[in-house]
Every structure is written in C-alpha cells, then in structure tokens.
Amino acid sequence: MTGRAGTALLVVDLQNDFCTGQVATARFGGSPAVLDTVVANTVSAVDRARRAGVEVVFVRFLGDAVHQGEAWRARDLRLGKRPKCLEGTWGARFHGVAPEPDERVFTKRARFDAFLDEGQGLEAHLRAGGTGHLVFAGLYADVCVDSTARTAFQKGFHITVLTDCTTSLHLPYDDVLRFMRVLYGARTTTGDDPGAWTAPEPVPVPASASASGTEEPCTP
C-alpha cells in the first residue's frame, strides 16, 4: 500500500438532501451555515487525505420507498416523513465533493449503517486493502455516522471522527462525541490534525486468566 497504510476516510452521505436546499434546512432545523461549514471542512479533509495517500471511500443513501422495510414505512407515515435522496434525483447527488474515478462508492438503500450494504462488500473491500482504521466525515454524527462507526468498532476497526466535518441532527453534538469516545474508544479531532490519518498502534491480546491458572470460579 502507499500513503498512510491501514487508514481510510469514509465520507458519509454528503448529498444535496442532507446538505443544502429546502429538504436539508427544514430537516436540520439549525443554521444552514453549520451545514455549509461541515461541507467545506469535509472537502478540505478529502483533499488532505488524497494528498497523503489515504484511501477515500464514499457512502451514499437512497431513501426510495421501494427500498424501505415495513417498519421504516410505518415510522414515516406516523411522523409525516417524506423519502429523501431518491434515486436519480438532484437530492441524491453528492454535494461539495464527488468521488474520483478510482474511488469506491457504497450505497445504503434505506439503511443507516454502511455495513448493511446487501452484498456490496464494504467490509471485504476494507479488509482487502489492509484497512483497520476508519476516519469519519459527513452526516449525521448521531445517525448514519454513528450507526456505521458502531458496527465498524464491533468488527475491529479503530475509529476517528473529524469533529469539524460532521454535526448532529437530533442529539446535542458534544454528547454524541462523548458517547463515541466512551463506547467505541473513538479518537475525536479535526480534519487539519496530521495525526488523524495515522492508525493507532496495535494492541496485543493479553494472556488469558485461564491459561495462567488464575481464573476465578464463576458464581451466580
């Protein structure tokens, strides 16, 4: 591998319906300037990753009703939600930055978690490239970024979240970041931190207590 071996930047759902326009601003509820800043910082992070030889992987969302499960449709009906990022529409297009010809794109069809990709093979792609460290940018920290980071951690990937390249939709942002640090051991830093692209040092498996003969008896 070239560049920063073992690291990939995941750009999550940087699409028009999440970043700009009436659908995005109505859903976000906060200042559109926050989303503009996230996009601008993510564009810069992608540029830094490319220059550093870090693989950039794009994830996109398609929300068409045909992709939704029964529970998803029932939730949307109950809450008055309309599908977003419909396939083939302006809302589903990438915003601010787009994949280069040699960069992979993985599609979530009415899914939060990019690992639930129905055979597209995000995990297999990352493993094949020797990636063990994922750097996250994109939207939203408490929805698709968190869902994907949660699965990634359980699959053994180290997690870094670029705090200036995402924001939260439903929950206080600082609480979301604190949760990721505590539950996933996530490293949280900004996109201009050179250390963000360096994979953590491997941690050896400790000798088991049973192997050393010091295992305590299990009591109910």
PDB file of N, CA and C in Angstrom, residues 121-155:
ATOM      1  N   GLY A 121     -20.206  -5.229  -0.179  1.00  0.00           N
ATOM      2  CA  GLY A 121     -18.899  -5.631   0.286  1.00  0.00           C
ATOM      3  C   GLY A 121     -18.011  -4.546   0.846  1.00  0.00           C
ATOM      4  N   LEU A 122     -18.569  -3.590   1.619  1.00  0.00           N
ATOM      5  CA  LEU A 122     -17.725  -2.564   2.235  1.00  0.00           C
ATOM      6  C   LEU A 122     -16.658  -3.198   3.103  1.00  0.00           C
ATOM      7  N   GLU A 123     -17.062  -4.111   3.980  1.00  0.00           N
ATOM      8  CA  GLU A 123     -16.080  -4.727   4.876  1.00  0.00           C
ATOM      9  C   GLU A 123     -15.021  -5.484   4.084  1.00  0.00           C
ATOM     10  N   ALA A 124     -15.448  -6.267   3.102  1.00  0.00           N
ATOM     11  CA  ALA A 124     -14.485  -7.036   2.308  1.00  0.00           C
ATOM     12  C   ALA A 124     -13.512  -6.118   1.583  1.00  0.00           C
ATOM     13  N   HIS A 125     -14.026  -4.990   1.082  1.00  0.00           N
ATOM     14  CA  HIS A 125     -13.155  -4.035   0.396  1.00  0.00           C
ATOM     15  C   HIS A 125     -12.106  -3.473   1.346  1.00  0.00           C
ATOM     16  N   LEU A 126     -12.534  -3.097   2.542  1.00  0.00           N
ATOM     17  CA  LEU A 126     -11.598  -2.528   3.512  1.00  0.00           C
ATOM     18  C   LEU A 126     -10.562  -3.564   3.942  1.00  0.00           C
ATOM     19  N   ARG A 127     -11.013  -4.786   4.197  1.00  0.00           N
ATOM     20  CA  ARG A 127     -10.082  -5.839   4.617  1.00  0.00           C
ATOM     21  C   ARG A 127      -9.069  -6.123   3.511  1.00  0.00           C
ATOM     22  N   ALA A 128      -9.539  -6.156   2.280  1.00  0.00           N
ATOM     23  CA  ALA A 128      -8.638  -6.463   1.159  1.00  0.00           C
ATOM     24  C   ALA A 128      -7.540  -5.425   1.024  1.00  0.00           C
ATOM     25  N   GLY A 129      -7.852  -4.179   1.398  1.00  0.00           N
ATOM     26  CA  GLY A 129      -6.855  -3.118   1.334  1.00  0.00           C
ATOM     27  C   GLY A 129      -6.021  -2.972   2.578  1.00  0.00           C
ATOM     28  N   GLY A 130      -6.221  -3.854   3.547  1.00  0.00           N
ATOM     29  CA  GLY A 130      -5.445  -3.784   4.782  1.00  0.00           C
ATOM     30  C   GLY A 130      -5.861  -2.668   5.710  1.00  0.00           C
ATOM     31  N   THR A 131      -7.094  -2.183   5.566  1.00  0.00           N
ATOM     32  CA  THR A 131      -7.574  -1.072   6.390  1.00  0.00           C
ATOM     33  C   THR A 131      -8.051  -1.579   7.742  1.00  0.00           C
ATOM     34  N   GLY A 132      -7.553  -0.936   8.797  1.00  0.00           N
ATOM     35  CA  GLY A 132      -8.013  -1.242  10.144  1.00  0.00           C
ATOM     36  C   GLY A 132      -8.432  -0.006  10.909  1.00  0.00           C
ATOM     37  N   HIS A 133      -8.364   1.149  10.242  1.00  0.00           N
ATOM     38  CA  HIS A 133      -8.634   2.431  10.894  1.00  0.00           C
ATOM     39  C   HIS A 133      -9.500   3.266   9.964  1.00  0.00           C
ATOM     40  N   LEU A 134     -10.682   3.646  10.449  1.00  0.00           N
ATOM     41  CA  LEU A 134     -11.621   4.434   9.658  1.00  0.00           C
ATOM     42  C   LEU A 134     -11.747   5.839  10.226  1.00  0.00           C
ATOM     43  N   VAL A 135     -11.588   6.817   9.355  1.00  0.00           N
ATOM     44  CA  VAL A 135     -11.771   8.226   9.704  1.00  0.00           C
ATOM     45  C   VAL A 135     -13.114   8.662   9.112  1.00  0.00           C
ATOM     46  N   PHE A 136     -13.975   9.234   9.948  1.00  0.00           N
ATOM     47  CA  PHE A 136     -15.333   9.556   9.533  1.00  0.00           C
ATOM     48  C   PHE A 136     -15.534  11.052   9.323  1.00  0.00           C
ATOM     49  N   ALA A 137     -16.219  11.362   8.209  1.00  0.00           N
ATOM     50  CA  ALA A 137     -16.700  12.713   7.935  1.00  0.00           C
ATOM     51  C   ALA A 137     -18.065  12.563   7.281  1.00  0.00           C
ATOM     52  N   GLY A 138     -18.884  13.591   7.379  1.00  0.00           N
ATOM     53  CA  GLY A 138     -20.186  13.545   6.724  1.00  0.00           C
ATOM     54  C   GLY A 138     -21.333  13.620   7.708  1.00  0.00           C
ATOM     55  N   LEU A 139     -22.506  13.210   7.258  1.00  0.00           N
ATOM     56  CA  LEU A 139     -23.738  13.464   8.011  1.00  0.00           C
ATOM     57  C   LEU A 139     -24.534  12.173   8.213  1.00  0.00           C
ATOM     58  N   TYR A 140     -25.182  12.088   9.381  1.00  0.00           N
ATOM     59  CA  TYR A 140     -25.061  12.939  10.564  1.00  0.00           C
ATOM     60  C   TYR A 140     -24.369  12.142  11.671  1.00  0.00           C
ATOM     61  N   ALA A 141     -23.739  12.836  12.608  1.00  0.00           N
ATOM     62  CA  ALA A 141     -22.960  12.151  13.635  1.00  0.00           C
ATOM     63  C   ALA A 141     -23.797  11.219  14.485  1.00  0.00           C
ATOM     64  N   ASP A 142     -25.059  11.582  14.741  1.00  0.00           N
ATOM     65  CA  ASP A 142     -25.903  10.760  15.613  1.00  0.00           C
ATOM     66  C   ASP A 142     -26.805   9.810  14.843  1.00  0.00           C
ATOM     67  N   VAL A 143     -26.644   9.738  13.520  1.00  0.00           N
ATOM     68  CA  VAL A 143     -27.484   8.829  12.729  1.00  0.00           C
ATOM     69  C   VAL A 143     -26.559   7.889  11.946  1.00  0.00           C
ATOM     70  N   CYS A 144     -26.280   8.206  10.695  1.00  0.00           N
ATOM     71  CA  CYS A 144     -25.547   7.266   9.840  1.00  0.00           C
ATOM     72  C   CYS A 144     -24.069   7.151  10.197  1.00  0.00           C
ATOM     73  N   VAL A 145     -23.450   8.247  10.631  1.00  0.00           N
ATOM     74  CA  VAL A 145     -22.052   8.159  11.052  1.00  0.00           C
ATOM     75  C   VAL A 145     -21.947   7.251  12.274  1.00  0.00           C
ATOM     76  N   ASP A 146     -22.807   7.482  13.248  1.00  0.00           N
ATOM     77  CA  ASP A 146     -22.765   6.662  14.458  1.00  0.00           C
ATOM     78  C   ASP A 146     -23.094   5.204  14.158  1.00  0.00           C
ATOM     79  N   SER A 147     -24.127   4.954  13.356  1.00  0.00           N
ATOM     80  CA  SER A 147     -24.518   3.576  13.061  1.00  0.00           C
ATOM     81  C   SER A 147     -23.379   2.812  12.397  1.00  0.00           C
ATOM     82  N   THR A 148     -22.707   3.462  11.453  1.00  0.00           N
ATOM     83  CA  THR A 148     -21.603   2.812  10.750  1.00  0.00           C
ATOM     84  C   THR A 148     -20.392   2.646  11.662  1.00  0.00           C
ATOM     85  N   ALA A 149     -20.100   3.676  12.470  1.00  0.00           N
ATOM     86  CA  ALA A 149     -18.964   3.585  13.395  1.00  0.00           C
ATOM     87  C   ALA A 149     -19.195   2.502  14.438  1.00  0.00           C
ATOM     88  N   ARG A 150     -20.430   2.333  14.881  1.00  0.00           N
ATOM     89  CA  ARG A 150     -20.742   1.324  15.892  1.00  0.00           C
ATOM     90  C   ARG A 150     -20.441  -0.074  15.356  1.00  0.00           C
ATOM     91  N   THR A 151     -20.894  -0.359  14.145  1.00  0.00           N
ATOM     92  CA  THR A 151     -20.611  -1.661  13.550  1.00  0.00           C
ATOM     93  C   THR A 151     -19.123  -1.822  13.280  1.00  0.00           C
ATOM     94  N   ALA A 152     -18.484  -0.757  12.780  1.00  0.00           N
ATOM     95  CA  ALA A 152     -17.055  -0.833  12.480  1.00  0.00           C
ATOM     96  C   ALA A 152     -16.250  -1.191  13.724  1.00  0.00           C
ATOM     97  N   PHE A 153     -16.578  -0.564  14.849  1.00  0.00           N
ATOM     98  CA  PHE A 153     -15.874  -0.854  16.093  1.00  0.00           C
ATOM     99  C   PHE A 153     -16.040  -2.317  16.477  1.00  0.00           C
ATOM    100  N   GLN A 154     -17.265  -2.828  16.359  1.00  0.00           N
ATOM    101  CA  GLN A 154     -17.523  -4.216  16.727  1.00  0.00           C
ATOM    102  C   GLN A 154     -16.837  -5.200  15.782  1.00  0.00           C
ATOM    103  N   LYS A 155     -16.523  -4.742  14.583  1.00  0.00           N
ATOM    104  CA  LYS A 155     -15.799  -5.571  13.626  1.00  0.00           C
ATOM    105  C   LYS A 155     -14.291  -5.418  13.755  1.00  0.00           C
TER     106      LYS A 155
END
